[in-house]
Coordinates of C-alpha atoms and ligand atoms in Angstrom, one line a residue:
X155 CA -10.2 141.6 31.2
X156 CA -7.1 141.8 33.1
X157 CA -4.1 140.1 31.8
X158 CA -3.4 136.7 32.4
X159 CA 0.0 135.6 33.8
X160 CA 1.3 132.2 33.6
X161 CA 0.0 129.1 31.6
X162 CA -2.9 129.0 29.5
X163 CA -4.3 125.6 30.1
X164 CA -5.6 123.6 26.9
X165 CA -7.3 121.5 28.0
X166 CA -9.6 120.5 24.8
X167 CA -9.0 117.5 23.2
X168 CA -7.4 119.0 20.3
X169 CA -5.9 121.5 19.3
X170 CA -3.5 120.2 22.2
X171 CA -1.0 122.0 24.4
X172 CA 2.6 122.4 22.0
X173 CA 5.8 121.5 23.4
X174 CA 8.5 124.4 23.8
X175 CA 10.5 122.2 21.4
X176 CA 8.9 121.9 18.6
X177 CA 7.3 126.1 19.1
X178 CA 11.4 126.4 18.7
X179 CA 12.1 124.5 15.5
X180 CA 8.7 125.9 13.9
X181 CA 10.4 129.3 14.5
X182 CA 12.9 129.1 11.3
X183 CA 13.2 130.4 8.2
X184 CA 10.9 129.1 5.1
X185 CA 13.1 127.5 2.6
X186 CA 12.6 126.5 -0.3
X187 CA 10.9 123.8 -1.4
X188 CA 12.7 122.6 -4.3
X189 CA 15.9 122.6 -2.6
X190 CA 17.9 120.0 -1.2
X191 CA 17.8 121.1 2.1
X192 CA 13.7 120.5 1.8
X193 CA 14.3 117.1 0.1
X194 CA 15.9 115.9 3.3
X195 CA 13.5 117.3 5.4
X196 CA 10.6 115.4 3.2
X197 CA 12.1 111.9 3.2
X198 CA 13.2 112.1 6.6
X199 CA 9.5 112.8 7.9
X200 CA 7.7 110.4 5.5
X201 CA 9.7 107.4 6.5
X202 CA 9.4 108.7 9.7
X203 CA 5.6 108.9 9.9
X204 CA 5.4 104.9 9.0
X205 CA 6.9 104.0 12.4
X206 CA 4.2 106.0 14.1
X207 CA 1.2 104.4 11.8
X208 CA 2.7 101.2 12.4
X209 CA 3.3 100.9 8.4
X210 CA 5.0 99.7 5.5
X211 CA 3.3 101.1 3.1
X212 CA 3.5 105.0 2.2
X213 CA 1.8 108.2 4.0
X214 CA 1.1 111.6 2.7
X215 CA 0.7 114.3 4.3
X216 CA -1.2 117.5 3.0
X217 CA -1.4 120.9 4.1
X218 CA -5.0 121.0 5.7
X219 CA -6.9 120.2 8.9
X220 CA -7.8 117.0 9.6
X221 CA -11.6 116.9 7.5
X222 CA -9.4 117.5 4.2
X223 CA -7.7 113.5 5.0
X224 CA -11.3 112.7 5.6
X225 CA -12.5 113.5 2.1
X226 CA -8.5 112.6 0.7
X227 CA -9.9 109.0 1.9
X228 CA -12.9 108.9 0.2
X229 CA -12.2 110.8 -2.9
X230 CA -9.5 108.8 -3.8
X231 CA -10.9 104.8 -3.3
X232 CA -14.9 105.5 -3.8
X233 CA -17.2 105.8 -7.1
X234 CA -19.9 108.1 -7.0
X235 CA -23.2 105.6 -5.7
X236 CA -20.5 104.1 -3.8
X237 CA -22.5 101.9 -0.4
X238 CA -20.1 102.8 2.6
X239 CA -21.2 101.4 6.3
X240 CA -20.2 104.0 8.5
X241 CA -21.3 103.8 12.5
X242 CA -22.6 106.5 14.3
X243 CA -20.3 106.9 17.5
X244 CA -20.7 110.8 17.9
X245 CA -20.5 113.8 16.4
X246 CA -17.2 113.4 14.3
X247 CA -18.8 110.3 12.9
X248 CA -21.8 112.7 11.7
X249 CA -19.5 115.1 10.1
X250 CA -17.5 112.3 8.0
X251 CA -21.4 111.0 7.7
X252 CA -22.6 114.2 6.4
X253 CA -19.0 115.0 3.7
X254 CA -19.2 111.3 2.7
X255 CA -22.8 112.0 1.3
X256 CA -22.3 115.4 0.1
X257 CA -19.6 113.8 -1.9
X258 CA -22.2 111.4 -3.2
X259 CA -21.7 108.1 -1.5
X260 CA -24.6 106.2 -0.7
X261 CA -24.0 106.3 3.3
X262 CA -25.5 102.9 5.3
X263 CA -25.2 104.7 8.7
X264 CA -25.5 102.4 12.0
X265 CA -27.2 104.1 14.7
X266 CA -25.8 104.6 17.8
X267 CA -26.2 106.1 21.5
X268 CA -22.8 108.2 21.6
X269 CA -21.8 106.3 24.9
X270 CA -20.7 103.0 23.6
X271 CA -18.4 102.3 20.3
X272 CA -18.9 100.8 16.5
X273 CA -19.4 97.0 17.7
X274 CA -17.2 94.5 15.6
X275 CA -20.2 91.7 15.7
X276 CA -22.2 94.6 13.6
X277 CA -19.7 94.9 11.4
X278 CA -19.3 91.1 10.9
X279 CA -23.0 91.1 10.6
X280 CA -23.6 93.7 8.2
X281 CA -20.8 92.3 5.9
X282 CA -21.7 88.9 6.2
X283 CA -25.7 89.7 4.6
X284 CA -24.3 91.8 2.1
X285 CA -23.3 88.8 -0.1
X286 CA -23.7 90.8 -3.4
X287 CA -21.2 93.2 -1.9
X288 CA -22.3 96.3 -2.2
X289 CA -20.9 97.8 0.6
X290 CA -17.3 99.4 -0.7
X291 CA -15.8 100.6 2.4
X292 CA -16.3 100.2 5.9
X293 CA -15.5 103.8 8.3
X294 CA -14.5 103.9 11.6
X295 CA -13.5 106.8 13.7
X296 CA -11.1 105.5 16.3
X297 CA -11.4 107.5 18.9
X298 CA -14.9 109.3 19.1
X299 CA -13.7 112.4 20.8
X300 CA -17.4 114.7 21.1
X301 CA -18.0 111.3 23.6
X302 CA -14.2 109.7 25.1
X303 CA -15.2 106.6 23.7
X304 CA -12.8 104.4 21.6
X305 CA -13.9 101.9 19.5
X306 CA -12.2 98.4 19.1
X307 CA -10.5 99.1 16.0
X308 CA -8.2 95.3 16.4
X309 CA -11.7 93.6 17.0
X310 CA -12.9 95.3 14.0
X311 CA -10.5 94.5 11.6
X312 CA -10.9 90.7 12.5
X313 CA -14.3 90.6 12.3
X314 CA -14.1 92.3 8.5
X315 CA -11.1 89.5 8.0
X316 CA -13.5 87.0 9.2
X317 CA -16.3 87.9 6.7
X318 CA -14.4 87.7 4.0
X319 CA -16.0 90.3 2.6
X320 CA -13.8 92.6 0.1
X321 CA -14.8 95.8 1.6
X322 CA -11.6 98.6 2.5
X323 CA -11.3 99.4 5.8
X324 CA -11.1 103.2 6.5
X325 CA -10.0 104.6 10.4
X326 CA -9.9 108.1 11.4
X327 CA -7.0 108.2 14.2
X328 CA -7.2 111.8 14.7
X329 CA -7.3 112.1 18.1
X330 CA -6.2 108.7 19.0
X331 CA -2.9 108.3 16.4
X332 CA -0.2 109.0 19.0
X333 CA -2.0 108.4 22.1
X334 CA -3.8 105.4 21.8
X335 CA -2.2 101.7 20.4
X336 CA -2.9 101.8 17.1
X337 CA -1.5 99.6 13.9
X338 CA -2.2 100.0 10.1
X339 CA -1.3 97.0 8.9
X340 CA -1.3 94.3 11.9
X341 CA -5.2 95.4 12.1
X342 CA -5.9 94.8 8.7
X343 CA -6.8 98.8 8.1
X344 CA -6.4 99.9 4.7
X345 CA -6.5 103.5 4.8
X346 CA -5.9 105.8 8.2
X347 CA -6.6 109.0 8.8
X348 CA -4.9 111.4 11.0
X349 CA -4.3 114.9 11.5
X350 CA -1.5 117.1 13.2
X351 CA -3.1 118.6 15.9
X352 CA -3.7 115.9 18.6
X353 CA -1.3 113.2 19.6
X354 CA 0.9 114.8 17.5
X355 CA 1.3 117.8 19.5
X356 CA 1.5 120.2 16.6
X357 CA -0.1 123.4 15.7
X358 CA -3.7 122.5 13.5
X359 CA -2.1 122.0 9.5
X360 CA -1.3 118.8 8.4
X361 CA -3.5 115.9 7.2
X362 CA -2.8 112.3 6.9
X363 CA -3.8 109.3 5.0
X364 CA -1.6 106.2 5.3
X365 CA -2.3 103.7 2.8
X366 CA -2.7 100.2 2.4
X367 CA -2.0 98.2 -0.9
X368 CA -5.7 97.3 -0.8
X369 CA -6.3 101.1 -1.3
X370 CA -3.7 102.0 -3.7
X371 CA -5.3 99.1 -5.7
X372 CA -8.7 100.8 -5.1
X373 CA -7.2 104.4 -6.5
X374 CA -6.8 103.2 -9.7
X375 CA -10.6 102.6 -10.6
X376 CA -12.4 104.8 -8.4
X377 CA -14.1 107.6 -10.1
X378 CA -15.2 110.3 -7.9
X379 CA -13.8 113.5 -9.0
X380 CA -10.0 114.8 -7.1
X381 CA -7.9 117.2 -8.0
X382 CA -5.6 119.0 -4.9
X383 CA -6.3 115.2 -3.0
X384 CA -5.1 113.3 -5.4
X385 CA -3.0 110.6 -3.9
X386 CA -0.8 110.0 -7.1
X387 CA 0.4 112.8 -8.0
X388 CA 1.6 113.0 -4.3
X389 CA 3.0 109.9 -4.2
X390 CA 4.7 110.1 -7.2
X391 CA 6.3 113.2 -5.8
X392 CA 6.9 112.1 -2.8
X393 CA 8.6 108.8 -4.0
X394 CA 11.3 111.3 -4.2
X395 CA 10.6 113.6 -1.7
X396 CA 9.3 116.1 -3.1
X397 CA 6.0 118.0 -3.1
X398 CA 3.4 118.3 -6.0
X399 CA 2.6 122.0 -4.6
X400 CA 3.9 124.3 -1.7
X401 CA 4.0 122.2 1.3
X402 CA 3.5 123.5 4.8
X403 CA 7.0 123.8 5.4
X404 CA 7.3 125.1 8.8
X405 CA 4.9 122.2 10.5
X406 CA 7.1 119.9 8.5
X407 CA 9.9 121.2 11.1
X408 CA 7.5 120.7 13.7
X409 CA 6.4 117.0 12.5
X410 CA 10.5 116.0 12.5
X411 CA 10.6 117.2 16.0
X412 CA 7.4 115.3 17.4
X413 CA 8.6 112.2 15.2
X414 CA 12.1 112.5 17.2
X415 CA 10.1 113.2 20.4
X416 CA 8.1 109.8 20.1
X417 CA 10.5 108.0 19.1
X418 CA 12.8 109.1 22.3
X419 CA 9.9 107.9 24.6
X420 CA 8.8 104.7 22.5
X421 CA 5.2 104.4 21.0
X422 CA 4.6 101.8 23.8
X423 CA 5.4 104.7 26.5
X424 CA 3.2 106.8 25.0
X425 CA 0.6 104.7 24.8
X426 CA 1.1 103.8 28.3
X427 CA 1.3 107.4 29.5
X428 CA -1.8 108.5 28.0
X429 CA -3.9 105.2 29.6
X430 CA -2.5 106.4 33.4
X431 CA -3.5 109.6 32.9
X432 CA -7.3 108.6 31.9
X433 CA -7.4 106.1 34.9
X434 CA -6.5 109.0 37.4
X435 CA -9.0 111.7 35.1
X436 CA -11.6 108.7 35.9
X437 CA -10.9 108.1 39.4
X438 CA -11.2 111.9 39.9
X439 CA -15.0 112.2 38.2
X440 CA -16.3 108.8 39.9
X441 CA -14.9 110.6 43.5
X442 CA -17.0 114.1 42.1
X443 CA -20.0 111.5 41.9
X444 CA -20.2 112.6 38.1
X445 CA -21.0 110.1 35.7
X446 CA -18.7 109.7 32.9
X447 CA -20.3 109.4 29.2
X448 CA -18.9 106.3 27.9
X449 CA -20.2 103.3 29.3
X450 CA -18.0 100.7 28.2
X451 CA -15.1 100.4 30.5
X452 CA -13.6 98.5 27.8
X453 CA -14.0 101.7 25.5
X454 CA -12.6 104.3 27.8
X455 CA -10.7 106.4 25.3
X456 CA -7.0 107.5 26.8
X457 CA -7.1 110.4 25.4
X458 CA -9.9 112.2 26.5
X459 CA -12.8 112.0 29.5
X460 CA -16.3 113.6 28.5
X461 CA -17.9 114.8 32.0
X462 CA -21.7 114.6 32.5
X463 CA -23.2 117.1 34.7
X464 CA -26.4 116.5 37.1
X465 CA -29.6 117.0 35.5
X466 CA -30.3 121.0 35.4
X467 CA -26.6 122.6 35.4
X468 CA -24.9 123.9 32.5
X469 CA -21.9 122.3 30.8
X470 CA -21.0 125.4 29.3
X471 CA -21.9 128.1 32.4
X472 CA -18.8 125.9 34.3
X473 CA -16.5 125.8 31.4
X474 CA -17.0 129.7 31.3
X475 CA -16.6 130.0 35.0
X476 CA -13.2 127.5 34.8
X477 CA -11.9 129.7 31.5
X478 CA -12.3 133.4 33.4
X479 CA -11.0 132.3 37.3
X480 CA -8.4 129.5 36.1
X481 CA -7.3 130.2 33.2
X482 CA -8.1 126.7 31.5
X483 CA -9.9 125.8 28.2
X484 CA -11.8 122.8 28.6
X485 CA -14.0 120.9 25.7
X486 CA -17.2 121.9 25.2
X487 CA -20.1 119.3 24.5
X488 CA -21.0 118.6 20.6
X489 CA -24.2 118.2 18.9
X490 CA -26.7 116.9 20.6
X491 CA -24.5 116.8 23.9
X492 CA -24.0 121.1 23.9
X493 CA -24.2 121.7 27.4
X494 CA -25.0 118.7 28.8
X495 CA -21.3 117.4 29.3
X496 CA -17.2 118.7 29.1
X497 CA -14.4 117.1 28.0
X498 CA -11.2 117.1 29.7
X499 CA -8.1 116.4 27.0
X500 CA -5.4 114.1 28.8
X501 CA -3.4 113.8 25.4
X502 CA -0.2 115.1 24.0
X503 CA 2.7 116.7 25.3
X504 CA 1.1 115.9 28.9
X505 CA 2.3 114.9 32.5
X506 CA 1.2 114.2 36.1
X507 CA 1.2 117.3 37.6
X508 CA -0.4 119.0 34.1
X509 CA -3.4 116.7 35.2
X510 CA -2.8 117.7 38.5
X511 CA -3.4 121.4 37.5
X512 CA -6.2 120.5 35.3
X513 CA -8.3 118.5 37.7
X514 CA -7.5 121.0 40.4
X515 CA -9.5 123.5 38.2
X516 CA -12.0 121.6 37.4
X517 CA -12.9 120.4 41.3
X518 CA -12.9 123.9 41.9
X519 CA -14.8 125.6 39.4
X520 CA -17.6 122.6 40.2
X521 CA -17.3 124.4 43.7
X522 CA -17.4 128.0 42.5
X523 CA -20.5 127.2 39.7
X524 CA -22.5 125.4 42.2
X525 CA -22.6 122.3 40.3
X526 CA -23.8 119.5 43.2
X527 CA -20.4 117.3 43.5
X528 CA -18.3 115.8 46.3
X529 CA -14.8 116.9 46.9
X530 CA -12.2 114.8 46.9
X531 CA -11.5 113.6 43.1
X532 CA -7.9 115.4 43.0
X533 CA -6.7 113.2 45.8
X534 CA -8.5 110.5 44.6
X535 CA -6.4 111.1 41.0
X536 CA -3.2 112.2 43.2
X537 CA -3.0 109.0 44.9
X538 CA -3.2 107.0 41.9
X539 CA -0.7 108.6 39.9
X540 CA 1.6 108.5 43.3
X541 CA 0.9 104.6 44.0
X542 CA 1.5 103.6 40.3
X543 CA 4.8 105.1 39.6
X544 CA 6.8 102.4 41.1
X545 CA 9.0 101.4 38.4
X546 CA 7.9 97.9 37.6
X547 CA 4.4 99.1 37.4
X548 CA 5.2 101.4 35.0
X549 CA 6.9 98.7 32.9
X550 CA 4.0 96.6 33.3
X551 CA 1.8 99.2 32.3
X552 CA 3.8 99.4 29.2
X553 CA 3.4 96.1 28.3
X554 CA -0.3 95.6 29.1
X555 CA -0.5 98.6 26.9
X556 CA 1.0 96.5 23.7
X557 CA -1.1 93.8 24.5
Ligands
PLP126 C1 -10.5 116.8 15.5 C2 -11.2 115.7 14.8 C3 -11.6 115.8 13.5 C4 -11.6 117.1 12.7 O1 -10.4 117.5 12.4 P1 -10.2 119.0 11.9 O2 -8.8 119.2 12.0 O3 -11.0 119.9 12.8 O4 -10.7 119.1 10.5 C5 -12.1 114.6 12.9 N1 -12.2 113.5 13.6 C6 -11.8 113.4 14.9 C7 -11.9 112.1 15.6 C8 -11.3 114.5 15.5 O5 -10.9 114.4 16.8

């Protein structure tokens, strides 16, 4: 292979493209971790990481990838025999499925078509006719991302609210946290997961769980067996900022830079950012004549667009075709959807012309792997971006974004 100048575009949805900036502070000596130069660095990231979690109440962060806050979730609230209602939105909702049962939780698991989101009037329902209650938690991934569909996690919450039923609420954010409006504690959540790697425009490493009062409460009784999870020994630890074993000190460098990053642009800017950048990745398939996977427009994840192609080509063949000529990683389809769609990551440390670049690859490696399309998407996404950058659009933007 001859070598490649320029860019690599990453386009998956996660790991996602990592900003010169925080490459530059990652790049520093290890200290140590029982120093006081450490202790500073700890306390200012965990108060820092409530702002972008929208909560009061404590994070913690652990050195791992973003399945080891999935289990750190359920290890530390659930009881072996445990009933949890999880919803089956995609194939990251199968894999918390699947380590939620291996853990030995009695899993209730609500089918679903991988195009459309968990719906909050199941939730209310299956809560509402389990009046023994039975059901101990209730799991949602956010942002399904083998699928670009987001689920309404606000609608959610107020449906559990409305049932009255004690159940905790559990939320994986991982490629949504960062990207996508989100709020611990105004939506009722009671633990979140989260992970480095996405929104947080970090190399893969940390895990998150924020949690919620509700939760902590929960920690004290449940029985299933933690050891390197264990939430109290790290909060206990971290009450003073410190760790209960070696953190991953270098992404904690990284993790003060992307905190200081989003808080220089605002959450709400972010948020907003990310949901002009789907709308043009949209406009672009719809003007290829491709149909995009999720159905719901109301569910269109910001994040992320996953691309179906026409009956008889191969997801895969075009990625490869994209990856050799251009250059640019794209997402590949999951599970059951292995060849039969890609995913184009608009998330991160991300801009207008990045998308520009992107979508100009993908229109032509459709043209280059024969896959039946009409041309024309990339001006269709150019002369969106272009007409909505007026500035008071882009303030109104912002605030339909907070809505
Ligand atoms: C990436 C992702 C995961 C898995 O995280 P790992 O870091 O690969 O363990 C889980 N859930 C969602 C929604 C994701 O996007």
């Amino acid at each position: 292979m001859p070598p490649q100048r320029g860019r690599h575009f990453l386009q998956i949805p996660g790991p996602t493209n990592v900003p010169d900036r925080i490459l530059r502070v990652l790049n520093a000596p290890t200290i140590d971790h029982r120093g006081p130069e450490f202790n500073h660095l700890a306390s200012g990231v965990l108060d820092g990481l409530k702002g972008i979690f929208r909560t009061s109440g404590p994070v913690v962060i652990f050195p791992a990838s973003g399945t080891g806050a999935w289990e750190a979730a359920l290890v530390n609230t659930l009881t072996p025999g445990d009933k949890v209602l999880m919803f089956e939105t995609g194939q990251f909702a199968i894999l918390w499925r699947d380590l939620a049962e291996r853990l030995g939780l009695d899993v209730d698991f609500v089918p679903g078509d991988w195009r459309t989101g968990a719906d909050p009037e199941t939730v209310e329902e299956r809560l509402n006719e389990d009046r023994e209650h039975k059901i101990k938690a209730v799991c949602v991934v956010h942002n399904e991302t083998s699928t670009g569909v987001a689920s309404r996690i606000k609608e959610i919450g107020e449906a559990i609210g409305r049932s009255g039923h004690p159940a905790l609420f559990m939320v994986d954010t991982i490629s949504s946290l960062a990207s996508i409006d989100y709020r611990q504690d105004e939506w009722g959540v009671d633990v979140t997961v989260a992970g480095s790697q996405k929104g947080l425009m970090l190399p893969p490493g940390l895990a998150f769980n924020g949690i919620g009062e509700k939760a902590l409460k929960a920690a004290k009784s449940a029985r299933l067996a933690r050891s390197y999870w264990d939430w109290e020994a790290m909060l206990t630890m971290n009450a003073d900022g410190w760790f209960p074993y070696t953190p991953a000190t270098n992404l904690l460098y990284g993790l003060r830079e992307a905190i200081a990053m989003l808080d220089e642009e605002g959450l709400d800017k972010v948020f907003a950012r990310h949901a002009r950048l789907g709308e043009a990745t949209r406009r672009a398939v719809t003007t290829w004549g491709l149909e995009i996977l999720c159905r719901n427009q109301a569910e269109y994840s910001a994040s992320l667009t996953a691309v179906m192609v026409p009956e008889g080509c191969d997801a895969d063949a075009l990625r490869r075709v994209i990856l050799d000529a251009f250059n640019m990683s794209l997402g590949n389809g999951l599970g059951k959807l292995k060849g039969r769609v890609f995913r184009i990551g608009h998330l991160g440390d991300f801009n207008d012309l990045m998308l520009a670049g992107t979508l100009s690859g993908v229109e032509m490696g459709l043209a280059l792997a024969g896959v039946p399309h009409s041309k024309g998407g990339v001006a269709a996404a150019l002369d969106y971006l272009a007409g909505t950058l007026k500035a008071g659009e882009v303030v109104e933007m912002a605030g339909r974004a907070r809505a």
